[in-house]
Structures are given as C-alpha cells and as structure tokens.
XYZ file of C-alpha atoms in Angstrom:
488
model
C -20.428 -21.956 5.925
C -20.189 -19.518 3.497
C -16.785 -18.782 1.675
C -14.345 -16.198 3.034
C -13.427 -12.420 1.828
C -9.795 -12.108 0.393
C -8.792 -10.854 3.276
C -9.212 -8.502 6.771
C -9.384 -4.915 6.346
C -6.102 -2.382 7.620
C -6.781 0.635 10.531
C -4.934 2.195 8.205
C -0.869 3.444 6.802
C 1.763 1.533 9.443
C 3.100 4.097 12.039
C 7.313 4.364 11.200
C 9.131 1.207 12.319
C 12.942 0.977 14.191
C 15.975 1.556 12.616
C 16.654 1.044 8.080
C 18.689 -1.744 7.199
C 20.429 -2.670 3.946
C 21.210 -5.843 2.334
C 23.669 -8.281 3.936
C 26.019 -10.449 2.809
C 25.529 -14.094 1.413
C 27.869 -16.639 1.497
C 31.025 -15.640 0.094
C 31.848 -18.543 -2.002
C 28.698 -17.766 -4.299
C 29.995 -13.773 -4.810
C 30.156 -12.785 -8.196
C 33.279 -11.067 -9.234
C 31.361 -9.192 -12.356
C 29.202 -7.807 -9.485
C 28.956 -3.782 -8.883
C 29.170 -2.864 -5.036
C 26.244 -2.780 -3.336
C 24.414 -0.192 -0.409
C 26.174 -0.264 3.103
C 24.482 -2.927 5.186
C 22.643 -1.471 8.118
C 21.498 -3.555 11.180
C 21.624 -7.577 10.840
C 24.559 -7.456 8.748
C 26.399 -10.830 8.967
C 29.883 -10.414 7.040
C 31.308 -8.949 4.483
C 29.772 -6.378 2.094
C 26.607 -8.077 -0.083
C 27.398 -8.731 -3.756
C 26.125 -6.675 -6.687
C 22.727 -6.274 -7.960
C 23.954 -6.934 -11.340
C 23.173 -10.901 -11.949
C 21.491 -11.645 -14.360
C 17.927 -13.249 -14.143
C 19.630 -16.489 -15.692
C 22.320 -16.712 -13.070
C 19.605 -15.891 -10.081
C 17.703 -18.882 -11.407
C 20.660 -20.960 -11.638
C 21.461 -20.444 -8.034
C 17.899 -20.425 -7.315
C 18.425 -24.523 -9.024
C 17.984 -26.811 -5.590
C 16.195 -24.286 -3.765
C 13.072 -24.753 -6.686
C 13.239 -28.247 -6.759
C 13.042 -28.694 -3.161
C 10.125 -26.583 -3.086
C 8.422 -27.968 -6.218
C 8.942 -31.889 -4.463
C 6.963 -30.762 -1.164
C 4.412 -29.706 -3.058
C 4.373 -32.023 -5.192
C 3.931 -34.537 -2.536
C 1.698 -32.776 -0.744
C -0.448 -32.420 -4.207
C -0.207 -36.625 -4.859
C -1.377 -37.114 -1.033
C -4.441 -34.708 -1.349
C -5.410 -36.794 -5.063
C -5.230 -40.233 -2.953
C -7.543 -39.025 -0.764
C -9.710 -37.715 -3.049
C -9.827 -40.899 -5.134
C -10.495 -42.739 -1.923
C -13.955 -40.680 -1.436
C -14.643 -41.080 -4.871
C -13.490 -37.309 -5.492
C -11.701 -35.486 -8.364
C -8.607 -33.576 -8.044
C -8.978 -30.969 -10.361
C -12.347 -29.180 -8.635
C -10.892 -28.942 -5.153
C -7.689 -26.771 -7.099
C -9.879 -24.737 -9.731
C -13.423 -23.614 -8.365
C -14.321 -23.516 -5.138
C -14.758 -21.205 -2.274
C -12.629 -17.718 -3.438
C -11.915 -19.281 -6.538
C -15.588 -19.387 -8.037
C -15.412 -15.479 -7.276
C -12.040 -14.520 -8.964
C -13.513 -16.666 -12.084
C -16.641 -14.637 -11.771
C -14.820 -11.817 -11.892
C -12.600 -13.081 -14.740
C -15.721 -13.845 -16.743
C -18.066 -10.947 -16.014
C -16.203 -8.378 -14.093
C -17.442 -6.897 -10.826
C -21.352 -7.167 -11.705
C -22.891 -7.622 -8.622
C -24.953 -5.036 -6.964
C -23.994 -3.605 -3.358
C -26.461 -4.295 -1.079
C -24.806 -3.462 2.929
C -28.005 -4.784 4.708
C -28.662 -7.927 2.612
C -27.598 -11.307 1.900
C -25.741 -11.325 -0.701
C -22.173 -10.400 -0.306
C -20.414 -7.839 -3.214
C -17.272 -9.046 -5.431
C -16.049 -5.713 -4.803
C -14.383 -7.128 -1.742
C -11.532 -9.344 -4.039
C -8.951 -7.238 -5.803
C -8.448 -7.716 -9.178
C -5.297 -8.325 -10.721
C -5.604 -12.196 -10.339
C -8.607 -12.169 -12.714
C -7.411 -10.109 -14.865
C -3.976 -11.862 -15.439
C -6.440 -15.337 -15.700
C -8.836 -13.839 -17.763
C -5.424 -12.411 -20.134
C -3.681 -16.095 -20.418
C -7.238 -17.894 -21.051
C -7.752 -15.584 -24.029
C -4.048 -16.889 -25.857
C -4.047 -20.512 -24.674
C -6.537 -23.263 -24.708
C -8.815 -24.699 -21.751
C -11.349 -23.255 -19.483
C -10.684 -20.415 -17.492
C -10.577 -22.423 -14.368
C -7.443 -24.372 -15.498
C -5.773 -21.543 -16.455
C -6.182 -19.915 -12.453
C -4.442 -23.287 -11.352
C -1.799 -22.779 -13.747
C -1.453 -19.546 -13.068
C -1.161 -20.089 -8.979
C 1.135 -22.715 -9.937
C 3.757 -20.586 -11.921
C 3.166 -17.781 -9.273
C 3.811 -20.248 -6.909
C 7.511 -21.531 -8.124
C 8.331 -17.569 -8.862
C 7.666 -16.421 -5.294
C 9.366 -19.241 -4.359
C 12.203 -17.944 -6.231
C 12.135 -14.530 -4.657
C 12.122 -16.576 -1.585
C 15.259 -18.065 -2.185
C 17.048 -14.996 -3.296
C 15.460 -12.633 -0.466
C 17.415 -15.897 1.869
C 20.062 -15.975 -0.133
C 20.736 -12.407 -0.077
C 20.691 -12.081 3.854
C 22.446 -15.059 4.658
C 23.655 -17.313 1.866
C 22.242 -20.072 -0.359
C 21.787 -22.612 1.848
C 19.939 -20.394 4.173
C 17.498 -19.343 1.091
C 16.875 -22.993 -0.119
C 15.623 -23.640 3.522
C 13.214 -21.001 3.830
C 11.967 -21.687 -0.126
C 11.404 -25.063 1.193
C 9.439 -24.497 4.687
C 7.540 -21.884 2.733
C 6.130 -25.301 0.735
C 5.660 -26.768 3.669
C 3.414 -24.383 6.027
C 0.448 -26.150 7.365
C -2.078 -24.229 4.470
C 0.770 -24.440 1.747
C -1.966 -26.625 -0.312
C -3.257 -23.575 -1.431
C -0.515 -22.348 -2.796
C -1.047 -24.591 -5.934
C -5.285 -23.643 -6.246
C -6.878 -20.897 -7.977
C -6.117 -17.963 -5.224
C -4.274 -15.086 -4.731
C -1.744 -16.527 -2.304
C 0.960 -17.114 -4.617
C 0.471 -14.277 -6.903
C 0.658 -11.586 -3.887
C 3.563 -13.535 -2.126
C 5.675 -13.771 -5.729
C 5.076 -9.862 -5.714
C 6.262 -9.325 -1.806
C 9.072 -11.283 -2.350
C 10.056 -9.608 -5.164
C 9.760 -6.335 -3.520
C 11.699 -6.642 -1.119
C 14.105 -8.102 -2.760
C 14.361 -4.964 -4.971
C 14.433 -2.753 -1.911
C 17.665 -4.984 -0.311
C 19.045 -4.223 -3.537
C 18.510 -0.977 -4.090
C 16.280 -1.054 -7.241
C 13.312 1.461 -5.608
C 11.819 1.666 -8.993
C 11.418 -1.727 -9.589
C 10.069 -2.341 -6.037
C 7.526 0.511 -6.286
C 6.067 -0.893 -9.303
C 5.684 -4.540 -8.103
C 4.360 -3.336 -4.809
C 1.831 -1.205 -6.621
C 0.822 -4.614 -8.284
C 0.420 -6.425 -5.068
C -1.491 -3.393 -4.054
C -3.864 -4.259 -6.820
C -3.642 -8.229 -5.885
C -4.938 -8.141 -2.357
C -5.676 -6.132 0.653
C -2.962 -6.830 2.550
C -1.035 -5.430 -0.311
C -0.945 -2.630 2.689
C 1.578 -4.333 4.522
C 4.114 -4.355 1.720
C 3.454 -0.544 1.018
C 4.163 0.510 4.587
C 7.114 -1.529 4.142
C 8.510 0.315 0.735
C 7.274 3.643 2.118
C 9.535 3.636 5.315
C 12.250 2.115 3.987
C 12.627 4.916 1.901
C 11.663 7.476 4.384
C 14.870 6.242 6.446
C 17.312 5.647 3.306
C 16.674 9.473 2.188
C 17.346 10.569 5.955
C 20.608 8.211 5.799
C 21.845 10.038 2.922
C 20.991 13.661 4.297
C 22.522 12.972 7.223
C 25.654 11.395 5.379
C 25.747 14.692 3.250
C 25.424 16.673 6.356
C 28.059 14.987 8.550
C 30.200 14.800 5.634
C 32.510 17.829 6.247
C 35.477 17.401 3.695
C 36.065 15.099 1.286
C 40.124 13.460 1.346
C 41.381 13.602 -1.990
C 42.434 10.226 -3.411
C 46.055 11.366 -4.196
C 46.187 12.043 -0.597
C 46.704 15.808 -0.767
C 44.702 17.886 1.372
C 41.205 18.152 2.033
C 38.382 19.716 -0.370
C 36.741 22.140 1.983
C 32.514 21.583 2.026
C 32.640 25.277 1.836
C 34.110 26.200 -2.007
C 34.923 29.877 -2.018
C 33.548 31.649 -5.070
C 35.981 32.594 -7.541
C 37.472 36.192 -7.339
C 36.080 38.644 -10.392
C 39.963 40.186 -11.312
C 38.196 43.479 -11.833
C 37.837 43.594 -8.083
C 41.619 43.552 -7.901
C 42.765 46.032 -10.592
C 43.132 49.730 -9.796
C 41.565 52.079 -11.913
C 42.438 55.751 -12.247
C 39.306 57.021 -10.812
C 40.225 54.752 -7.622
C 40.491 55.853 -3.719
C 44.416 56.169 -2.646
C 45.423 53.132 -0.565
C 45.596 55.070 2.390
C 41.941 56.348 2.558
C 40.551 52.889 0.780
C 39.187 50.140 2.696
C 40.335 47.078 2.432
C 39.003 44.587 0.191
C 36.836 42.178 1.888
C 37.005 38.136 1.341
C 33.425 37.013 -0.498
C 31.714 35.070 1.019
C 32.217 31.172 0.679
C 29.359 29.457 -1.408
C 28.127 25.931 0.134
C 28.854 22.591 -1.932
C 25.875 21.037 -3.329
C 25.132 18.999 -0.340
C 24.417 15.762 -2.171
C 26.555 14.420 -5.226
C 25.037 13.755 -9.021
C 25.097 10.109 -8.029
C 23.547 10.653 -4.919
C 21.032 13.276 -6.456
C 20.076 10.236 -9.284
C 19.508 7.728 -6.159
C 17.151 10.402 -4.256
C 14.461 10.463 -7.350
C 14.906 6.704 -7.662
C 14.090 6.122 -3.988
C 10.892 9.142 -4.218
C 9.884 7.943 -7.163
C 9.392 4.186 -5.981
C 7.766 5.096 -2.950
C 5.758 7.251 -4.701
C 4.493 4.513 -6.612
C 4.302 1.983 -4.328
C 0.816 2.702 -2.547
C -0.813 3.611 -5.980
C -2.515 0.230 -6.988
C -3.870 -0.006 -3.338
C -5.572 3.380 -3.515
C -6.584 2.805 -6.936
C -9.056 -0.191 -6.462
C -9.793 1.472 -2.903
C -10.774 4.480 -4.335
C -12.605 2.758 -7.707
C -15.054 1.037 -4.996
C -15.705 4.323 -3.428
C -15.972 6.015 -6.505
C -17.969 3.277 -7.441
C -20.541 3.494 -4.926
C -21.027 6.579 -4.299
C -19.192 6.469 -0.828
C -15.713 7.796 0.733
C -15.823 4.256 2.879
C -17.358 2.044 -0.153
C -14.572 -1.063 -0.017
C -14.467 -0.727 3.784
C -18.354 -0.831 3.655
C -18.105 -3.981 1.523
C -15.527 -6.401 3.887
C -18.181 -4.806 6.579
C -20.209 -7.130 4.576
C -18.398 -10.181 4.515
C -18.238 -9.710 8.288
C -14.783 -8.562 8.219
C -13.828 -4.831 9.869
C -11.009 -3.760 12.403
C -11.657 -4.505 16.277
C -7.729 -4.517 17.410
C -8.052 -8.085 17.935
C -10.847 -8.364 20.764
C -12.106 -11.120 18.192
C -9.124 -12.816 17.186
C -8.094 -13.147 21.117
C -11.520 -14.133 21.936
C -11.658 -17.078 19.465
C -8.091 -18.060 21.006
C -9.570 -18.569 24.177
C -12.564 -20.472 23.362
C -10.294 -22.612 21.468
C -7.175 -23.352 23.880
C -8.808 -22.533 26.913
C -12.407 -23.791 27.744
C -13.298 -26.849 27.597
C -15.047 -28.143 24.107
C -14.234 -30.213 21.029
C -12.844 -27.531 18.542
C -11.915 -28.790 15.021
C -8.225 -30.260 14.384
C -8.283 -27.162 11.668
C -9.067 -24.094 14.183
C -6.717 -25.234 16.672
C -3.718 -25.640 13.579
C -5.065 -22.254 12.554
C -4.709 -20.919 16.235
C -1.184 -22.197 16.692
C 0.002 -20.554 13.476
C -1.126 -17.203 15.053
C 0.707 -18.003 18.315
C 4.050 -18.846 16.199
C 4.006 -16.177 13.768
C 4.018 -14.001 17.238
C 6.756 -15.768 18.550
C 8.715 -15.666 15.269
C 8.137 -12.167 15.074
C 9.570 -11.334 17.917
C 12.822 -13.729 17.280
C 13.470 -12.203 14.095
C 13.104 -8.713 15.598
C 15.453 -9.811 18.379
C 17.787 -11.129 15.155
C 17.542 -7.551 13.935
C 16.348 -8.474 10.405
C 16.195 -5.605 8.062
C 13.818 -3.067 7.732
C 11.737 -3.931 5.384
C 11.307 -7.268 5.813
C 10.235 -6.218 9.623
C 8.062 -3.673 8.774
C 5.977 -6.040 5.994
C 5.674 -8.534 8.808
C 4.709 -6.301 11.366
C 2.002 -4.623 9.642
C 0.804 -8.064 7.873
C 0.475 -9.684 11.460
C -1.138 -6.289 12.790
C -4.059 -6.615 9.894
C -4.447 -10.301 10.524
C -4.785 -10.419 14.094
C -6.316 -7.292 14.345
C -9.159 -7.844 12.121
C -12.524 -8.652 13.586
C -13.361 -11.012 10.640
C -13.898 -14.747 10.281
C -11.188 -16.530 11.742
C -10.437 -19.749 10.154
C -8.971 -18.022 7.075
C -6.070 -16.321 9.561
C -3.166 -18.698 8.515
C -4.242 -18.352 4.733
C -3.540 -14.733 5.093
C -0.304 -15.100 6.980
C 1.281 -17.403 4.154
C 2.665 -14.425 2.415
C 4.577 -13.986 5.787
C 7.798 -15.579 5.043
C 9.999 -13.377 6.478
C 8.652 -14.739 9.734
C 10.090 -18.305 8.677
C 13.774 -16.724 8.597
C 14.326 -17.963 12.001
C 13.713 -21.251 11.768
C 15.538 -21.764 7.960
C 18.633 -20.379 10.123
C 18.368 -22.919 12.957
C 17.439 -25.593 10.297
C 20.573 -24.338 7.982
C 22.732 -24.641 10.644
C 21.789 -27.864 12.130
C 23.292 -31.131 10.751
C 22.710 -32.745 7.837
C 20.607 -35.493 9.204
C 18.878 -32.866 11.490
C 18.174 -31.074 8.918
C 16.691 -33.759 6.269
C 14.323 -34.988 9.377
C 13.266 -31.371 10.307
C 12.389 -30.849 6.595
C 11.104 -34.116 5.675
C 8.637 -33.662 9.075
C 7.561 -30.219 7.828
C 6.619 -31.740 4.544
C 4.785 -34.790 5.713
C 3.034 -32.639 7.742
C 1.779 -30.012 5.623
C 0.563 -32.926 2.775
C -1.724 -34.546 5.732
C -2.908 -31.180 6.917
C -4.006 -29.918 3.421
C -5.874 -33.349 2.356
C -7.468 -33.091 6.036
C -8.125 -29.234 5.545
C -10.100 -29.837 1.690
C -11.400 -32.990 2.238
C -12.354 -33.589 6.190
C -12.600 -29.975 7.349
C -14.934 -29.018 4.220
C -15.153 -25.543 4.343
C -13.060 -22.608 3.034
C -9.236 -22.503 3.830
C-alpha cells in the first residue's frame, strides 16, 4: 500500500454560509475586569456580553493551565501504550513517530526541496502534492538545534500539538466557558487517529493555525486571522476550508456594519438633549445673508432658499479603521493557498498543475460517489473489512451527525463554515479512503457538542466519559501503527 497524499483536493471557494455570528460569552467568573468590550454576539450567544480581547498571552496560558495538562496526559498515555507494543514486537518507538509514510516526504522535502520530476502517466508520484510550510519550519529549527532532521519534525508536531491544543481551549473557552474549553482540548487528544498528532505530520501544525484563526476572527483581530490562515493555506490543502471560513465571515461583518450605518438614523446625545440629525445641514456662507447696495428690493427678490442638507459620513472613524482591518484580513487570508497552487502551475507549465498532481496520487473531486461507495461495501455487504476502515467509516458518519447538532446549536459562523467546507472536501473527494479521519482531525469544532454534554454531565460522568475516550484512542493508535500497517 503505498503512502497517502496530504490530503483530497477542493471543487473549489465555499458558496456563502447562514447567518455571521460573533463571539459569546464565557463563564462569568473568569471575566477580566482590565478587559476592553468586545463585538456584539450574533447567533449562539449564551449570556452576557464576551470579555475583551485584551489578555495577555500569559494570562490565556494560565487559564489555558488544566485544559494543557489534560490534553498532554491522554497523549501521553496513548504515546506509553503505542511504545509497549512496540517493545513487545521487538519495535522502536522513535521510527513509527519520525519517518514513515508522509513523513519520509516532508523530510525529503526538508532536505532537498521539491526535486522530483512530474510525470502524470507514470509511477512515481510528485512531492508537489504536500504543501510546504511544515518542511520548511523543520528544515529552519534543525539548522539552530542539534539532532537529525527527523527528530526535530516530532518535536515540532509535538509543540504544534500542545499550541493548537491551546487555541482549542480558548476557541471553548470563549464560546462557552473554561470548563467547556478544557473538555473539547481534551477529546481533541483523544479522537480515534489522535496518535498522529504527536508524529512528523502536518496535523498539528494546520490545526494550531485553524484554531488560532478563528479564534482571532471571534475576537475581532481580522489581521491577525488573515495572516495565520494564509499560513495554514501554505500548510495543507484543506487550508481551503479555513479561508472560506475568514472570507465570509467578513463578507457578513462588513454588511452588519453597513446596514448598522444605514438603519442608524440619529444618534441620542449622551447628555440627553435632542437628537443629531444623520442629515447635517451645511453651514450658511453670511455673505448670502447681507444686503448689498447693488441688491434686488425685497419686494421683487426671491426668497432665499434653504441649501441643501449634506449626508453624515455614513460610517464613524472607528468604524472606518475596523472596515480596512476586516478587508485587509480577508484579503490576506486565501494568499498562501493560491501561492503554492499557483507555484505548481507555474511550475509545470499548466493552469491545473497541483490539481494534475493529487490526480496522481489518485485523489480528485467525485462529490462523494467514492466515499459513499466505500461506506457501503464496508457497513453493508457482507465481508471481513479491517477493524481500521470500519473506525475510519464511523468517524465520517459522526462528524455528519455532529455537524448537523452543532448547526442545530447555532454555533458561530466561522466555526460552521470551516467545518462545513472541511467535511465537504473530505467526503467529497474521490481519493483513497483510509486517510478520511486523518483529515477530519483538524475538525474540532465538530467536537463542541459533545464537550457541552460532557461539561455538563456529572463529575463522575464526566471522568468515565473522558477516561473511555482516552483508553480508547491509546488502543486504536497502537492497533492503527502496529496491526493495521499501513498509512494513517
């Protein structure tokens, strides 16, 4: 079985999704009093108006505390069960983290850059088809720190790993409160392929970028969420998903404001007096009102007529600053995607050259005749499928299902248009299928619903629920590298 492409190709920019939404509130026990006010929440607000956006990273990480160490001790376990295993079959550790399957090619890359030839009828598939900022932040830390190149990419996963799970957290904590975050930065350690989270892939790289993201969006930093989506543009393909999810966010906080601006007839003073018409009339030249000698007599003079009223600037300087903040980052948000897309066309001398590549590695868009025909060979017919396909099927079946319950919750915008578009790629891609719940781990909006039911179960409830997850996921990633055998 030969190794796997980084990931299924996109029909294309997502169509416009429902309604924008803001950020919501947390908890209000953890609100910070130095906090500035924050954007009106918009649909799936639950309480009172969100704190600031001006934490500081060291106080986001403090909060973050629990939420880290839970996630760090699932994987942790899940890393000391996969190294039993492996010592039990007379295996090492280290090479199932550092150089096989996808991670032989991003160290390729890393050591010799994108040197293979393109050949679309023969054998030997292109490293064209992986992006490359993952080899390029490897190749970066091997050249100022000591090792090989290989431990470096596991390091690097792993520090990726505990920073998207710290976007996790606060992208949780944000909607619905610590608690709420710490759950979801823990299930995210515990999905059935969360071993590869801590290997030498892109997973945790592209997910810390999402998270971030989005995060930056709830917040209202556009900038700062244009430029790390740009960056997961340039970390993998799916990087699509997240701009589609910056792009019309934006799209529906400019028309927010216009229409704000527009419905906005007259502003109330704050002393209470009366209100400042939206229509200022222009000041009166006095010239216009003194007589001259040379004038008309009063009797035979028209009268003077009122000028006409000039129209308020429709937006305010505040609101003015906000507008190039929010074109600006969705201007730079699809960037990095285009940029590699169009380097590999550029490249070879094609308008369709990446597309032509994942063609290659068997991967192109069939609106999911494939994906729902490999669902019913394994669910339906009778046969013997592998323990690994059928996990991989019922991820796809969930993530559905969760989809739908977290539109039904009414989650905001962006985080339902990145999971929309992300399942849409995945499921509509007529590519190999058994990588299908690697490239749904970045997905973890999708897991909101079940940190909420978790967070609001009981204590015990919730320890077993968690505790299960964990378990779980260590057995299915020791099965998955060491029984399964092939890519994940």
């Amino acid at each position: 079985m030969s190794p796997t492409a980084p990931g299924p190709i996109a029909p294309g920019p997502a169509a416009s999704a429902p309604t924008a939404a803001g950020p919501v509130a947390s908890d209000p026990a953890a609100s910070d009093p130095a906090a500035g006010s924050a954007p009106v929440a918009g649909p799936g607000s639950r309480g009172p108006a969100p704190r600031g956006a001006a934490r500081t990273a060291g106080d986001l990480l403090r909060r973050a505390g629990p939420a880290l160490l839970g996630y760090a001790a699932v994987r942790l376990l899940g890393t000391l069960v996969l190294m039993k295993w492996a010592h039990l079959q007379h295996r090492g550790l280290w090479p199932l983290l550092a150089d096989r399957w996808d991670s032989g090619w991003y160290l390729g890359i890393a050591d010799h850059g994108y040197s293979y030839a393109f050949d679309e009828n023969g054998f030997n598939e292109s490293n064209l088809a992986f992006f490359p900022l993952y080899p390029v932040v490897v190749k970066a830390v091997a050249g100022v720190t000591p090792g090989s190149r290989a431990s470096v990419g596991v390091v690097v996963a792993v520090g990726c790993a505990l920073l998207a799970a710290w976007g996790i957290f606060a992208v949780g904590d944000r909607l619905y409160g610590a608690r709420v975050g710490t759950v979801l930065a823990v299930l995210w350690g515990a999905t059935p392929v969360a071993v590869v989270q801590w290997m030498g892939y892109t997973e945790s790289l592209f997910t810390a970028l999402v998270a971030w993201s989005l995060y930056a969006v709830l917040t209202d930093r556009w900038v700062t969420a244009g430029v790390l989506c740009l960056l997961a543009g340039l970390t993998r393909p799916t990087g699509l998903a997240l701009v589609a999810a910056v792009c019309v966010s934006a799209v529906v906080a400019l028309w927010r404001l216009r229409r704000a601006a527009v419905a906005e007839p007259a502003r109330e003073p704050a002393s209470g007096g009366p209100p400042t018409p939206a229509l200022a009339p222009a000041p009166t030249p006095a010239l216009a009102l003194a007589p001259t000698p040379d004038s008309t007599p009063d009797s035979t003079r028209e009268p003077a007529r009122e000028p006409a009223p000039v129209p308020a600037p429709l937006l305010a300087t505040a609101d003015r600053d906000r507008v190039r903040r929010i074109v600006l980052g969705a201007l730079l948000a699809p960037l990095g995607w285009l940029a590699y897309v169009g380097w590999v066309g550029l490249r070879l001398g094609r308008a369709d050259g990446y597309f032509a590549v994942q063609r290659q590695w068997d991967n192109q868009w069939d609106g999911g005749k494939e994906t729902l025909r490999t669902l019913r060979d394994l669910l339906m017919y009778p046969s013997h499928p592998q323990l690994f396909l059928v996990v991989v099927a019922l991820v796809l079946i969930v993530s559905v299902a969760l989809f739908i319950l977290c539109a039904g919750d009414r989650q905001p915008l962006p985080l339902l248009v990145f999971s929309a578009v992300l399942l849409l790629i995945v499921l509509g891609s007529g590519g190999v299928f058994f990588p299908r719940a690697r490239f749904l781990l970045p997905g973890f909006p999708l897991l909101l619903p079940l940190a909420l039911a978790i967070a609001r179960a009981h204590r015990r409830v919730a320890v077993l629920a968690l505790s299960g997850a964990a378990l779980g996921s260590a057995y299915f990633g020791a099965y998955m590298s060491l029984v399964y055998g092939g890519p994940p």
